[in-house]
PDB file of N, CA, C and O in Angstrom:
ATOM      1  N   MET A   1     -16.502   9.840  33.241  1.00 73.00           N
ATOM      2  CA  MET A   1     -16.342   8.195  32.210  1.00 73.00           C
ATOM      3  C   MET A   1     -16.052   8.985  30.455  1.00 73.00           C
ATOM      4  O   MET A   1     -17.104   9.620  30.264  1.00 73.00           O
ATOM      5  N   GLN A   2     -15.398   8.346  30.105  1.00 73.00           N
ATOM      6  CA  GLN A   2     -15.491   8.436  28.121  1.00 73.00           C
ATOM      7  C   GLN A   2     -16.369   7.348  27.649  1.00 73.00           C
ATOM      8  O   GLN A   2     -16.376   6.201  28.130  1.00 73.00           O
ATOM      9  N   THR A   3     -17.476   7.608  26.659  1.00 83.00           N
ATOM     10  CA  THR A   3     -17.954   6.775  25.600  1.00 83.00           C
ATOM     11  C   THR A   3     -17.126   6.272  24.796  1.00 83.00           C
ATOM     12  O   THR A   3     -15.508   6.977  24.758  1.00 83.00           O
ATOM     13  N   ARG A   4     -17.318   5.424  24.394  1.00 80.00           N
ATOM     14  CA  ARG A   4     -16.602   4.444  23.146  1.00 80.00           C
ATOM     15  C   ARG A   4     -16.057   5.616  22.209  1.00 80.00           C
ATOM     16  O   ARG A   4     -15.056   5.676  21.693  1.00 80.00           O
ATOM     17  N   SER A   5     -16.931   6.349  22.062  1.00 86.00           N
ATOM     18  CA  SER A   5     -16.547   7.154  20.196  1.00 86.00           C
ATOM     19  C   SER A   5     -15.315   8.166  21.189  1.00 86.00           C
ATOM     20  O   SER A   5     -14.224   8.178  20.097  1.00 86.00           O
ATOM     21  N   GLN A   6     -15.677   8.573  22.801  1.00 86.00           N
ATOM     22  CA  GLN A   6     -14.617   9.434  22.802  1.00 86.00           C
ATOM     23  C   GLN A   6     -13.214   8.681  22.956  1.00 86.00           C
ATOM     24  O   GLN A   6     -12.104   9.492  22.657  1.00 86.00           O
ATOM     25  N   SER A   7     -12.964   7.842  23.770  1.00 78.00           N
ATOM     26  CA  SER A   7     -12.312   6.531  23.470  1.00 78.00           C
ATOM     27  C   SER A   7     -11.441   6.885  21.934  1.00 78.00           C
ATOM     28  O   SER A   7     -10.063   6.599  22.429  1.00 78.00           O
ATOM     29  N   ARG A   8     -12.178   6.090  21.265  1.00 79.00           N
ATOM     30  CA  ARG A   8     -11.533   5.885  20.046  1.00 79.00           C
ATOM     31  C   ARG A   8     -10.877   7.550  19.073  1.00 79.00           C
ATOM     32  O   ARG A   8      -9.775   7.474  18.887  1.00 79.00           O
ATOM     33  N   LYS A   9     -11.555   8.326  19.796  1.00 86.00           N
ATOM     34  CA  LYS A   9     -11.094   9.963  19.165  1.00 86.00           C
ATOM     35  C   LYS A   9      -9.800  10.505  19.506  1.00 86.00           C
ATOM     36  O   LYS A   9      -8.957  10.580  19.091  1.00 86.00           O
ATOM     37  N   GLU A  10      -9.687  10.133  21.153  1.00 81.00           N
ATOM     38  CA  GLU A  10      -8.433   9.744  22.000  1.00 81.00           C
ATOM     39  C   GLU A  10      -7.003   9.325  21.830  1.00 81.00           C
ATOM     40  O   GLU A  10      -6.033   9.552  21.360  1.00 81.00           O
ATOM     41  N   ALA A  11      -7.533   8.049  21.116  1.00 76.00           N
ATOM     42  CA  ALA A  11      -6.458   6.865  20.897  1.00 76.00           C
ATOM     43  C   ALA A  11      -6.379   7.671  19.717  1.00 76.00           C
ATOM     44  O   ALA A  11      -4.999   7.215  19.665  1.00 76.00           O
ATOM     45  N   ALA A  12      -7.222   7.965  18.131  1.00 80.00           N
ATOM     46  CA  ALA A  12      -6.296   7.847  17.279  1.00 80.00           C
ATOM     47  C   ALA A  12      -6.020   9.695  16.705  1.00 80.00           C
ATOM     48  O   ALA A  12      -4.758   9.543  16.544  1.00 80.00           O
ATOM     49  N   THR A  13      -6.271  10.595  18.017  1.00 87.00           N
ATOM     50  CA  THR A  13      -5.576  11.940  18.110  1.00 87.00           C
ATOM     51  C   THR A  13      -3.898  11.651  18.791  1.00 87.00           C
ATOM     52  O   THR A  13      -2.897  11.719  18.215  1.00 87.00           O
ATOM     53  N   GLN A  14      -3.844  11.336  20.175  1.00 83.00           N
ATOM     54  CA  GLN A  14      -2.809  10.016  20.289  1.00 83.00           C
ATOM     55  C   GLN A  14      -1.477   9.197  19.263  1.00 83.00           C
ATOM     56  O   GLN A  14      -0.328  10.178  19.372  1.00 83.00           O
ATOM     57  N   GLN A  15      -2.562   8.950  17.888  1.00 80.00           N
ATOM     58  CA  GLN A  15      -1.651   7.945  17.265  1.00 80.00           C
ATOM     59  C   GLN A  15      -1.024   8.517  16.401  1.00 80.00           C
ATOM     60  O   GLN A  15       0.205   8.631  16.076  1.00 80.00           O
ATOM     61  N   THR A  16      -1.943   9.700  16.379  1.00 86.00           N
ATOM     62  CA  THR A  16      -1.309  10.517  14.926  1.00 86.00           C
ATOM     63  C   THR A  16      -0.263  11.593  15.384  1.00 86.00           C
ATOM     64  O   THR A  16       0.617  11.788  14.671  1.00 86.00           O
ATOM     65  N   ILE A  17      -0.165  12.169  16.678  1.00 89.00           N
ATOM     66  CA  ILE A  17       0.624  12.753  17.155  1.00 89.00           C
ATOM     67  C   ILE A  17       2.046  11.634  17.027  1.00 89.00           C
ATOM     68  O   ILE A  17       2.971  12.147  16.441  1.00 89.00           O
ATOM     69  N   GLY A  18       1.692  10.509  17.975  1.00 85.00           N
ATOM     70  CA  GLY A  18       2.623   9.812  17.775  1.00 85.00           C
ATOM     71  C   GLY A  18       3.112   8.726  16.721  1.00 85.00           C
ATOM     72  O   GLY A  18       4.648   9.125  16.315  1.00 85.00           O
ATOM     73  N   PHE A  19       2.778   9.023  15.710  1.00 87.00           N
ATOM     74  CA  PHE A  19       3.567   9.178  14.356  1.00 87.00           C
ATOM     75  C   PHE A  19       3.872   9.704  13.340  1.00 87.00           C
ATOM     76  O   PHE A  19       5.194   9.433  13.139  1.00 87.00           O
ATOM     77  N   ILE A  20       3.560  11.026  13.496  1.00 91.00           N
ATOM     78  CA  ILE A  20       4.704  12.213  12.925  1.00 91.00           C
ATOM     79  C   ILE A  20       5.560  12.017  13.892  1.00 91.00           C
ATOM     80  O   ILE A  20       7.002  12.019  13.303  1.00 91.00           O
ATOM     81  N   VAL A  21       6.027  12.082  15.112  1.00 88.00           N
ATOM     82  CA  VAL A  21       6.519  12.073  16.305  1.00 88.00           C
ATOM     83  C   VAL A  21       7.900  10.682  15.647  1.00 88.00           C
ATOM     84  O   VAL A  21       8.971  10.462  15.482  1.00 88.00           O
ATOM     85  N   ALA A  22       7.658   9.434  15.493  1.00 86.00           N
ATOM     86  CA  ALA A  22       8.077   8.545  15.031  1.00 86.00           C
ATOM     87  C   ALA A  22       8.788   8.712  13.534  1.00 86.00           C
ATOM     88  O   ALA A  22       9.850   7.818  14.044  1.00 86.00           O
ATOM     89  N   ILE A  23       8.055   9.033  13.028  1.00 91.00           N
ATOM     90  CA  ILE A  23       8.533   9.267  11.714  1.00 91.00           C
ATOM     91  C   ILE A  23       9.656  10.083  11.468  1.00 91.00           C
ATOM     92  O   ILE A  23      10.800   9.936  10.880  1.00 91.00           O
ATOM     93  N   LEU A  24       9.579  11.225  12.237  1.00 92.00           N
ATOM     94  CA  LEU A  24      10.392  12.455  12.570  1.00 92.00           C
ATOM     95  C   LEU A  24      11.842  11.397  12.851  1.00 92.00           C
ATOM     96  O   LEU A  24      13.265  11.500  13.117  1.00 92.00           O
ATOM     97  N   SER A  25      11.638  10.804  14.236  1.00 90.00           N
ATOM     98  CA  SER A  25      12.795  10.049  14.954  1.00 90.00           C
ATOM     99  C   SER A  25      13.552   9.025  13.899  1.00 90.00           C
ATOM    100  O   SER A  25      14.890   8.913  14.128  1.00 90.00           O
ATOM    101  N   GLN A  26      12.361   8.267  13.541  1.00 90.00           N
ATOM    102  CA  GLN A  26      12.763   7.300  12.233  1.00 90.00           C
ATOM    103  C   GLN A  26      14.226   8.104  10.725  1.00 90.00           C
ATOM    104  O   GLN A  26      14.939   6.961  10.729  1.00 90.00           O
ATOM    105  N   LEU A  27      13.587   9.115  10.870  1.00 92.00           N
ATOM    106  CA  LEU A  27      14.395   9.860   9.680  1.00 92.00           C
ATOM    107  C   LEU A  27      16.062  10.532   9.976  1.00 92.00           C
ATOM    108  O   LEU A  27      16.602  10.857   9.851  1.00 92.00           O
ATOM    109  N   MET A  28      15.599  10.407  11.562  1.00 94.00           N
ATOM    110  CA  MET A  28      17.171  11.109  12.455  1.00 94.00           C
ATOM    111  C   MET A  28      17.799   9.523  12.865  1.00 94.00           C
ATOM    112  O   MET A  28      19.129  10.191  12.624  1.00 94.00           O
ATOM    113  N   ILE A  29      17.043   8.815  13.360  1.00 93.00           N
ATOM    114  CA  ILE A  29      18.175   7.549  14.029  1.00 93.00           C
ATOM    115  C   ILE A  29      18.519   6.485  13.211  1.00 93.00           C
ATOM    116  O   ILE A  29      19.793   5.974  13.610  1.00 93.00           O
ATOM    117  N   PHE A  30      17.470   6.334  11.932  1.00 92.00           N
ATOM    118  CA  PHE A  30      18.110   5.053  11.199  1.00 92.00           C
ATOM    119  C   PHE A  30      19.364   5.573  10.445  1.00 92.00           C
ATOM    120  O   PHE A  30      20.283   4.584  10.492  1.00 92.00           O
ATOM    121  N   PRO A  31      19.162   6.939   9.985  1.00 94.00           N
ATOM    122  CA  PRO A  31      21.155   6.612   9.737  1.00 94.00           C
ATOM    123  C   PRO A  31      22.227   6.461  10.407  1.00 94.00           C
ATOM    124  O   PRO A  31      23.615   6.155  10.425  1.00 94.00           O
ATOM    125  N   VAL A  32      22.049   7.248  11.526  1.00 96.00           N
ATOM    126  CA  VAL A  32      22.953   6.601  12.562  1.00 96.00           C
ATOM    127  C   VAL A  32      23.632   5.216  12.782  1.00 96.00           C
ATOM    128  O   VAL A  32      24.505   5.351  13.015  1.00 96.00           O
ATOM    129  N   PHE A  33      22.484   4.502  12.697  1.00 96.00           N
ATOM    130  CA  PHE A  33      22.500   2.512  12.820  1.00 96.00           C
ATOM    131  C   PHE A  33      22.764   2.273  11.241  1.00 96.00           C
ATOM    132  O   PHE A  33      22.405   1.658  11.288  1.00 96.00           O
ATOM    133  N   ASP A  34      22.981   3.217  10.208  1.00 96.00           N
ATOM    134  CA  ASP A  34      23.589   2.397   9.042  1.00 96.00           C
ATOM    135  C   ASP A  34      22.601   2.311   8.859  1.00 96.00           C
ATOM    136  O   ASP A  34      22.330   1.236   8.122  1.00 96.00           O
ATOM    137  N   ILE A  35      20.719   2.244   9.201  1.00 93.00           N
ATOM    138  CA  ILE A  35      19.927   1.834   8.632  1.00 93.00           C
ATOM    139  C   ILE A  35      19.182   2.768   7.346  1.00 93.00           C
ATOM    140  O   ILE A  35      19.096   4.064   7.351  1.00 93.00           O
ATOM    141  N   HIS A  36      19.150   2.153   5.897  1.00 93.00           N
ATOM    142  CA  HIS A  36      19.010   3.121   4.783  1.00 93.00           C
ATOM    143  C   HIS A  36      17.572   3.001   4.256  1.00 93.00           C
ATOM    144  O   HIS A  36      17.801   1.304   3.399  1.00 93.00           O
ATOM    145  N   ILE A  37      16.218   3.465   4.296  1.00 93.00           N
ATOM    146  CA  ILE A  37      15.264   2.997   3.688  1.00 93.00           C
ATOM    147  C   ILE A  37      14.595   3.765   3.365  1.00 93.00           C
ATOM    148  O   ILE A  37      15.127   5.600   3.303  1.00 93.00           O
ATOM    149  N   ASN A  38      13.993   4.265   2.127  1.00 94.00           N
ATOM    150  CA  ASN A  38      13.057   5.433   1.409  1.00 94.00           C
ATOM    151  C   ASN A  38      11.786   5.398   2.413  1.00 94.00           C
ATOM    152  O   ASN A  38      11.481   4.629   3.437  1.00 94.00           O
ATOM    153  N   ILE A  39      11.458   6.714   1.914  1.00 92.00           N
ATOM    154  CA  ILE A  39      10.996   7.251   2.439  1.00 92.00           C
ATOM    155  C   ILE A  39       8.954   6.706   2.768  1.00 92.00           C
ATOM    156  O   ILE A  39       8.872   6.274   3.884  1.00 92.00           O
ATOM    157  N   THR A  40       9.137   5.909   1.458  1.00 94.00           N
ATOM    158  CA  THR A  40       7.620   4.932   1.493  1.00 94.00           C
ATOM    159  C   THR A  40       8.086   4.116   2.535  1.00 94.00           C
ATOM    160  O   THR A  40       7.029   4.009   3.360  1.00 94.00           O
ATOM    161  N   ASP A  41       9.194   3.427   2.793  1.00 93.00           N
ATOM    162  CA  ASP A  41       9.160   2.080   3.503  1.00 93.00           C
ATOM    163  C   ASP A  41       8.960   2.739   5.304  1.00 93.00           C
ATOM    164  O   ASP A  41       8.489   1.770   6.257  1.00 93.00           O
ATOM    165  N   ASN A  42       9.696   3.728   5.388  1.00 91.00           N
ATOM    166  CA  ASN A  42       9.480   4.627   6.282  1.00 91.00           C
ATOM    167  C   ASN A  42       8.339   4.900   6.967  1.00 91.00           C
ATOM    168  O   ASN A  42       7.817   4.681   8.135  1.00 91.00           O
ATOM    169  N   LEU A  43       7.586   5.518   6.152  1.00 91.00           N
ATOM    170  CA  LEU A  43       5.593   5.114   6.850  1.00 91.00           C
ATOM    171  C   LEU A  43       5.310   4.455   6.376  1.00 91.00           C
ATOM    172  O   LEU A  43       4.484   4.459   7.366  1.00 91.00           O
ATOM    173  N   ILE A  44       5.284   3.416   5.868  1.00 92.00           N
ATOM    174  CA  ILE A  44       4.730   1.903   6.201  1.00 92.00           C
ATOM    175  C   ILE A  44       4.835   1.673   7.671  1.00 92.00           C
ATOM    176  O   ILE A  44       4.137   0.853   8.183  1.00 92.00           O
ATOM    177  N   ILE A  45       6.250   1.662   7.704  1.00 88.00           N
ATOM    178  CA  ILE A  45       6.860   1.004   8.760  1.00 88.00           C
ATOM    179  C   ILE A  45       6.451   2.065  10.276  1.00 88.00           C
ATOM    180  O   ILE A  45       5.461   1.560  11.296  1.00 88.00           O
ATOM    181  N   GLY A  46       5.934   2.854  10.229  1.00 86.00           N
ATOM    182  CA  GLY A  46       5.735   3.874  10.935  1.00 86.00           C
ATOM    183  C   GLY A  46       4.200   3.917  11.055  1.00 86.00           C
ATOM    184  O   GLY A  46       3.446   4.025  12.363  1.00 86.00           O
ATOM    185  N   LEU A  47       3.129   3.848   9.908  1.00 86.00           N
ATOM    186  CA  LEU A  47       1.966   3.598  10.112  1.00 86.00           C
ATOM    187  C   LEU A  47       1.697   2.449  11.074  1.00 86.00           C
ATOM    188  O   LEU A  47       0.411   1.878  11.206  1.00 86.00           O
ATOM    189  N   TYR A  48       2.732   0.603  10.679  1.00 87.00           N
ATOM    190  CA  TYR A  48       1.722  -0.106  11.191  1.00 87.00           C
ATOM    191  C   TYR A  48       2.105  -0.764  12.894  1.00 87.00           C
ATOM    192  O   TYR A  48       1.094  -0.818  13.333  1.00 87.00           O
ATOM    193  N   PHE A  49       3.138   0.173  13.389  1.00 83.00           N
ATOM    194  CA  PHE A  49       3.065   0.526  14.585  1.00 83.00           C
ATOM    195  C   PHE A  49       2.129   2.109  15.306  1.00 83.00           C
ATOM    196  O   PHE A  49       2.017   0.799  16.440  1.00 83.00           O
ATOM    197  N   ALA A  50       1.693   2.476  14.618  1.00 81.00           N
ATOM    198  CA  ALA A  50       1.205   3.547  14.910  1.00 81.00           C
ATOM    199  C   ALA A  50      -0.552   3.202  15.335  1.00 81.00           C
ATOM    200  O   ALA A  50      -0.851   3.092  16.083  1.00 81.00           O
ATOM    201  N   THR A  51      -1.036   2.665  14.297  1.00 83.00           N
ATOM    202  CA  THR A  51      -2.528   1.215  14.524  1.00 83.00           C
ATOM    203  C   THR A  51      -1.671   0.114  15.636  1.00 83.00           C
ATOM    204  O   THR A  51      -3.151   0.448  16.113  1.00 83.00           O
ATOM    205  N   MET A  52      -0.866  -0.196  15.664  1.00 86.00           N
ATOM    206  CA  MET A  52      -1.490  -1.515  16.596  1.00 86.00           C
ATOM    207  C   MET A  52      -1.095  -0.482  17.736  1.00 86.00           C
ATOM    208  O   MET A  52      -1.976  -0.968  19.100  1.00 86.00           O
ATOM    209  N   SER A  53      -0.310   0.551  17.908  1.00 81.00           N
ATOM    210  CA  SER A  53      -0.478   1.784  19.107  1.00 81.00           C
ATOM    211  C   SER A  53      -2.074   1.850  19.863  1.00 81.00           C
ATOM    212  O   SER A  53      -2.539   2.235  20.866  1.00 81.00           O
ATOM    213  N   CYS A  54      -2.885   2.360  18.467  1.00 78.00           N
ATOM    214  CA  CYS A  54      -3.913   2.964  18.406  1.00 78.00           C
ATOM    215  C   CYS A  54      -5.342   2.091  19.064  1.00 78.00           C
ATOM    216  O   CYS A  54      -5.697   2.392  19.814  1.00 78.00           O
ATOM    217  N   ILE A  55      -4.417   1.168  18.250  1.00 84.00           N
ATOM    218  CA  ILE A  55      -5.812  -0.468  18.938  1.00 84.00           C
ATOM    219  C   ILE A  55      -4.986  -0.610  20.820  1.00 84.00           C
ATOM    220  O   ILE A  55      -6.216  -0.792  20.909  1.00 84.00           O
ATOM    221  N   ARG A  56      -4.301  -0.665  20.576  1.00 85.00           N
ATOM    222  CA  ARG A  56      -3.679  -0.761  21.950  1.00 85.00           C
ATOM    223  C   ARG A  56      -3.880  -0.152  23.136  1.00 85.00           C
ATOM    224  O   ARG A  56      -5.053   0.450  24.385  1.00 85.00           O
ATOM    225  N   SER A  57      -4.190   1.370  22.612  1.00 79.00           N
ATOM    226  CA  SER A  57      -4.602   2.942  23.463  1.00 79.00           C
ATOM    227  C   SER A  57      -5.885   2.363  23.550  1.00 79.00           C
ATOM    228  O   SER A  57      -6.703   2.618  24.583  1.00 79.00           O
ATOM    229  N   TYR A  58      -6.910   1.993  23.069  1.00 80.00           N
ATOM    230  CA  TYR A  58      -8.455   1.960  22.781  1.00 80.00           C
ATOM    231  C   TYR A  58      -8.773   1.393  23.699  1.00 80.00           C
ATOM    232  O   TYR A  58      -9.068   1.331  24.628  1.00 80.00           O
ATOM    233  N   PHE A  59      -8.424  -0.066  23.562  1.00 86.00           N
ATOM    234  CA  PHE A  59      -8.656  -1.349  24.187  1.00 86.00           C
ATOM    235  C   PHE A  59      -8.133  -0.958  26.233  1.00 86.00           C
ATOM    236  O   PHE A  59      -8.984  -1.709  26.876  1.00 86.00           O
ATOM    237  N   VAL A  60      -7.113   0.014  26.169  1.00 86.00           N
ATOM    238  CA  VAL A  60      -6.895   0.077  27.361  1.00 86.00           C
ATOM    239  C   VAL A  60      -7.469   0.882  28.409  1.00 86.00           C
ATOM    240  O   VAL A  60      -8.093   0.820  29.761  1.00 86.00           O
ATOM    241  N   ARG A  61      -7.674   2.104  27.704  1.00 79.00           N
ATOM    242  CA  ARG A  61      -8.844   3.079  27.759  1.00 79.00           C
ATOM    243  C   ARG A  61      -9.976   2.518  28.241  1.00 79.00           C
ATOM    244  O   ARG A  61     -10.610   2.766  29.298  1.00 79.00           O
ATOM    245  N   ARG A  62     -10.796   1.494  27.720  1.00 82.00           N
ATOM    246  CA  ARG A  62     -12.178   0.818  27.636  1.00 82.00           C
ATOM    247  C   ARG A  62     -11.865  -0.372  28.687  1.00 82.00           C
ATOM    248  O   ARG A  62     -12.677  -0.184  29.374  1.00 82.00           O
ATOM    249  N   TYR A  63     -10.577  -0.712  29.070  1.00 87.00           N
ATOM    250  CA  TYR A  63     -10.282  -1.771  30.191  1.00 87.00           C
ATOM    251  C   TYR A  63     -10.484  -0.546  31.467  1.00 87.00           C
ATOM    252  O   TYR A  63     -11.415  -1.350  32.400  1.00 87.00           O
ATOM    253  N   PHE A  64      -9.884   0.706  31.365  1.00 84.00           N
ATOM    254  CA  PHE A  64      -9.803   0.844  33.013  1.00 84.00           C
ATOM    255  C   PHE A  64     -11.431   1.756  33.154  1.00 84.00           C
ATOM    256  O   PHE A  64     -11.921   1.951  33.795  1.00 84.00           O
ATOM    257  N   ASN A  65     -11.831   2.236  31.757  1.00 80.00           N
ATOM    258  CA  ASN A  65     -13.220   3.104  32.278  1.00 80.00           C
ATOM    259  C   ASN A  65     -14.064   1.809  32.738  1.00 80.00           C
ATOM    260  O   ASN A  65     -15.026   2.192  33.218  1.00 80.00           O
ATOM    261  N   LYS A  66     -14.100   0.699  32.302  1.00 79.00           N
ATOM    262  CA  LYS A  66     -15.347  -0.613  32.748  1.00 79.00           C
ATOM    263  C   LYS A  66     -14.693  -0.535  34.063  1.00 79.00           C
ATOM    264  O   LYS A  66     -15.742  -1.001  35.147  1.00 79.00           O
ATOM    265  N   LYS A  67     -13.392  -0.971  34.242  1.00 76.00           N
ATOM    266  CA  LYS A  67     -13.211  -1.014  35.570  1.00 76.00           C
ATOM    267  C   LYS A  67     -13.540   0.103  37.132  1.00 76.00           C
ATOM    268  O   LYS A  67     -13.937  -0.094  37.859  1.00 76.00           O
ATOM    269  N   HIS A  68     -13.652   0.963  36.647  1.00 71.00           N
ATOM    270  CA  HIS A  68     -14.363   2.154  37.620  1.00 71.00           C
ATOM    271  C   HIS A  68     -15.785   2.157  37.246  1.00 71.00           C
ATOM    272  O   HIS A  68     -15.774   3.663  37.831  1.00 71.00           O
ATOM    273  N   ASP A  69     -16.487   1.545  36.775  1.00 63.00           N
ATOM    274  CA  ASP A  69     -17.472   1.667  37.130  1.00 63.00           C
ATOM    275  C   ASP A  69     -18.180   1.753  38.221  1.00 63.00           C
ATOM    276  O   ASP A  69     -18.131   1.214  38.741  1.00 63.00           O
TER     277      ASP A  69
END
């Protein structure tokens, strides 16, 4: 069973990796769909979705840890 702190660290690590993958993916796929935005906007979009995903991951992890007590 994970502590809350461990759950936060795991979720943050997962999202950091996911953020990097998302930014690289956006840089490759957006031009294919004729979407052209500057790098700052690209980073903001990626950061928003990474933050939402981190919050979701934390609460899902806590739910399953509590469920299996």
